[in-house]
C-alpha positions as a LaTeX table, in Angstrom:
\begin{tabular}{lrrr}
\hline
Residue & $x$ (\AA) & $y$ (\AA) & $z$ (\AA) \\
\hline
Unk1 & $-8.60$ & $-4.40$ & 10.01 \\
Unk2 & $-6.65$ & $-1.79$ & 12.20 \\
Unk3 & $-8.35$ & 1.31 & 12.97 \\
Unk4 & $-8.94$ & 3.10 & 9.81 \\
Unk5 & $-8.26$ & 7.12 & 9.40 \\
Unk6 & $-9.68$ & 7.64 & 5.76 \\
Unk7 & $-11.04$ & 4.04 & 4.65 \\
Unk8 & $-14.45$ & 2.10 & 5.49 \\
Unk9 & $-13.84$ & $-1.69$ & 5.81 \\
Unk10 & $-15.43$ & $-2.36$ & 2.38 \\
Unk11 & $-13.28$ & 0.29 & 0.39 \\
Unk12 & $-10.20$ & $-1.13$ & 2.42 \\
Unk13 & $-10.69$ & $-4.33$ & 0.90 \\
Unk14 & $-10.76$ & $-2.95$ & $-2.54$ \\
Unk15 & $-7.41$ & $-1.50$ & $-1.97$ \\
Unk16 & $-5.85$ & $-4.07$ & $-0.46$ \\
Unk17 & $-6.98$ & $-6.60$ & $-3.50$ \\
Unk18 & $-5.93$ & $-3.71$ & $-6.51$ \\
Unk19 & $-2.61$ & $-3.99$ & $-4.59$ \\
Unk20 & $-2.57$ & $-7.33$ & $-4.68$ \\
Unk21 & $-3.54$ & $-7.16$ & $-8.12$ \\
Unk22 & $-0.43$ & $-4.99$ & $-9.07$ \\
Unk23 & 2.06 & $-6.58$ & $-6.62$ \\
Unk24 & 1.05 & $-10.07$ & $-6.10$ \\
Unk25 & 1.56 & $-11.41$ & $-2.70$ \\
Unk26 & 1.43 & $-8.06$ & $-0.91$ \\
Unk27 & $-1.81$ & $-8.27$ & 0.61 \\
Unk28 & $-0.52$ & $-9.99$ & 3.58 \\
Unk29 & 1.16 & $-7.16$ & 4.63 \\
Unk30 & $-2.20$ & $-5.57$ & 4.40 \\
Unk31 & $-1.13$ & $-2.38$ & 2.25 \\
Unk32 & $-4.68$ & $-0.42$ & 2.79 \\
Unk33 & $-3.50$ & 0.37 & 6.15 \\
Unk34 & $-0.29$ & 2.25 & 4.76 \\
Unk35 & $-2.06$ & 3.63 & 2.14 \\
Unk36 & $-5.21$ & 4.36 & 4.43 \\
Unk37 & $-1.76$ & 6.37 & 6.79 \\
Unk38 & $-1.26$ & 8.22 & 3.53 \\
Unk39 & $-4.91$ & 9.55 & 2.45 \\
Unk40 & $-5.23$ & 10.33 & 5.70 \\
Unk41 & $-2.61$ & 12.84 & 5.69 \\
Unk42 & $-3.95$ & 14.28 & 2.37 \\
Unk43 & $-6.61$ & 17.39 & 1.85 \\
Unk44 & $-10.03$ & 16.09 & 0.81 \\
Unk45 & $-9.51$ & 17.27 & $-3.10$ \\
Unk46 & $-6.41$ & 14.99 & $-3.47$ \\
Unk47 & $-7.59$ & 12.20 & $-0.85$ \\
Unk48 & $-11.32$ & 11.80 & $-3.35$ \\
Unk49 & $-8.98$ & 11.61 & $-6.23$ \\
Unk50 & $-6.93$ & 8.87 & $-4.77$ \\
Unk51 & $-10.18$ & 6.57 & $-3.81$ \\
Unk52 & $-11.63$ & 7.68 & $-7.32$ \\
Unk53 & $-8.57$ & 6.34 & $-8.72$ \\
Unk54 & $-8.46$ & 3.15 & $-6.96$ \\
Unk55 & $-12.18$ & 2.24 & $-7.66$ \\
Unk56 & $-10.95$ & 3.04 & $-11.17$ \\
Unk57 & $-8.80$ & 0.44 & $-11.51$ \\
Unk58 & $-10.75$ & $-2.41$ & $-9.05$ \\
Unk59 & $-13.18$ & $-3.83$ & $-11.75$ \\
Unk60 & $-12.24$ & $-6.06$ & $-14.53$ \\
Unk61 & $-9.03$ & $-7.92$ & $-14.52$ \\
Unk62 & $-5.51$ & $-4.85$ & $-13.64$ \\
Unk63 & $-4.48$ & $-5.60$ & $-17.23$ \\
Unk64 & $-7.17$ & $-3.67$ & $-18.48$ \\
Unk65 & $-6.36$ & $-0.14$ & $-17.04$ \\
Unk66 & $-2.60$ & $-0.26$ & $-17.79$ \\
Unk67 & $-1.01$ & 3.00 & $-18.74$ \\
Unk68 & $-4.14$ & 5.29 & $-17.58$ \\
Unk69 & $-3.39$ & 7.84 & $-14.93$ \\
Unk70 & $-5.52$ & 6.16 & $-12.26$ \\
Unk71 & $-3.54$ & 2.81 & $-12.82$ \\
Unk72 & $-0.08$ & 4.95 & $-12.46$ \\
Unk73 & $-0.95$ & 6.70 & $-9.44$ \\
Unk74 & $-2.84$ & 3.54 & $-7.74$ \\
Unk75 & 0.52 & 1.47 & $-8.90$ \\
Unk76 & 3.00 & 3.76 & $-7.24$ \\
Unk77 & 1.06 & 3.47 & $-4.00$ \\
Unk78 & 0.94 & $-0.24$ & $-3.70$ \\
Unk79 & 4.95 & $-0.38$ & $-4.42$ \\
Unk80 & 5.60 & 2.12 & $-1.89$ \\
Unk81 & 2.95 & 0.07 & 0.62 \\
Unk82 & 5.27 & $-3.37$ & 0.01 \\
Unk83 & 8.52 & $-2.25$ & $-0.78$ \\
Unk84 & 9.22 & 0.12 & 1.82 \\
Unk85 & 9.10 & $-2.78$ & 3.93 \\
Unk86 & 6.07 & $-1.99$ & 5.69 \\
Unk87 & 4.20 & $-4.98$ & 7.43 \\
Unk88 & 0.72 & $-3.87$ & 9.35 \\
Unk89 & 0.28 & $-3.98$ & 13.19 \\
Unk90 & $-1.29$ & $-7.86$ & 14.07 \\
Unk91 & $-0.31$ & $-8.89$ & 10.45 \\
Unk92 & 1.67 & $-12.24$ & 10.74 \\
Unk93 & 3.90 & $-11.74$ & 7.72 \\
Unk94 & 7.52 & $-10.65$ & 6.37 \\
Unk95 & 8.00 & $-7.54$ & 5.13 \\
Unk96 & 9.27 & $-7.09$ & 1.26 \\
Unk97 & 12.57 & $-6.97$ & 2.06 \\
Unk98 & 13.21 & $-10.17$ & 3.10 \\
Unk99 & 11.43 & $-11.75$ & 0.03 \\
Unk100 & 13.32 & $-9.60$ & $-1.87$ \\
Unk101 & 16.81 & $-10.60$ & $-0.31$ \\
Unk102 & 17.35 & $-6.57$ & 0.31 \\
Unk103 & 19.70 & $-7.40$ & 3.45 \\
Unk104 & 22.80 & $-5.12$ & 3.32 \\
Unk105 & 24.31 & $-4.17$ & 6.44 \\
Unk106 & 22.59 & $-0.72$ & 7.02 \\
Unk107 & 19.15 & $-2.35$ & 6.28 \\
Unk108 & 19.47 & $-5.17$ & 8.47 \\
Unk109 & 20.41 & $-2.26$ & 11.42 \\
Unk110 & 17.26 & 0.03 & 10.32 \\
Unk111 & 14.21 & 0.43 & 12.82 \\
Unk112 & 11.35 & 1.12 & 10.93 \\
Unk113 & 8.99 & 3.70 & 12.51 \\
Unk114 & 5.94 & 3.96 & 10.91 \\
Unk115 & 4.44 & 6.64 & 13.53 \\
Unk116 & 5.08 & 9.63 & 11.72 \\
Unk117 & 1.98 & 8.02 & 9.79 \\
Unk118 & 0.11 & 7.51 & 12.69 \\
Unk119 & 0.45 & 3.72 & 12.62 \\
Unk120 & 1.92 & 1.43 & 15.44 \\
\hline
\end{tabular}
């Protein structure tokens, strides 16, 4: 995986398959690196709450932690990892958008800069 800020390889992996859990397919994108961006940028109270929350939800099949706060807070990070468009550095994939058919005229002219995270 890409150089990490806030995630270990192992706890990576759990990310990237509770994303993939929640929005199927979006693991080749590899999501734990946006997210990993994200918790990065976040004080150590909030950034412990966000891992907390993740291993939360990572045992046992996603169906089972539906409607808890951990599952809402871990499910609007791996929508905003895939469907902001975001494809990882190295990752040989196509970004949400396209799968999506989001292709209006503006989006097909947008640059996406992902270095205000600190990625690219």
């Amino acid at each position: 995986m890409a150089d990490l800020q806030a995630l270990d390889a192992e706890t990576a992996r759990m990310v990237e398959e509770v994303c993939d859990a929640i929005v199927p397919g979006s693991a080749r994108v590899r999501p734990a690196v946006y997210i990993d961006a994200l918790l990065g940028q976040m004080d150590e109270p909030t950034r412990g709450a966000a891992l907390a929350a993740f291993a939360a939800v990572a045992p046992g099949k996603i169906e089972e932690h539906l409607g808890t706060p951990e599952f809402l807070w871990v499910r609007a990070l791996a929508i905003e990892a895939f469907y902001s468009d975001f494809v990882a550095p190295g990752a040989d994939a196509t970004g949400a958008w396209a799968e999506i058919d989001f292709n209006t005229p503006l989006a097909t002219r947008l640059a996406k800069d992902w270095s205000y995270l600190g990625i690219g």
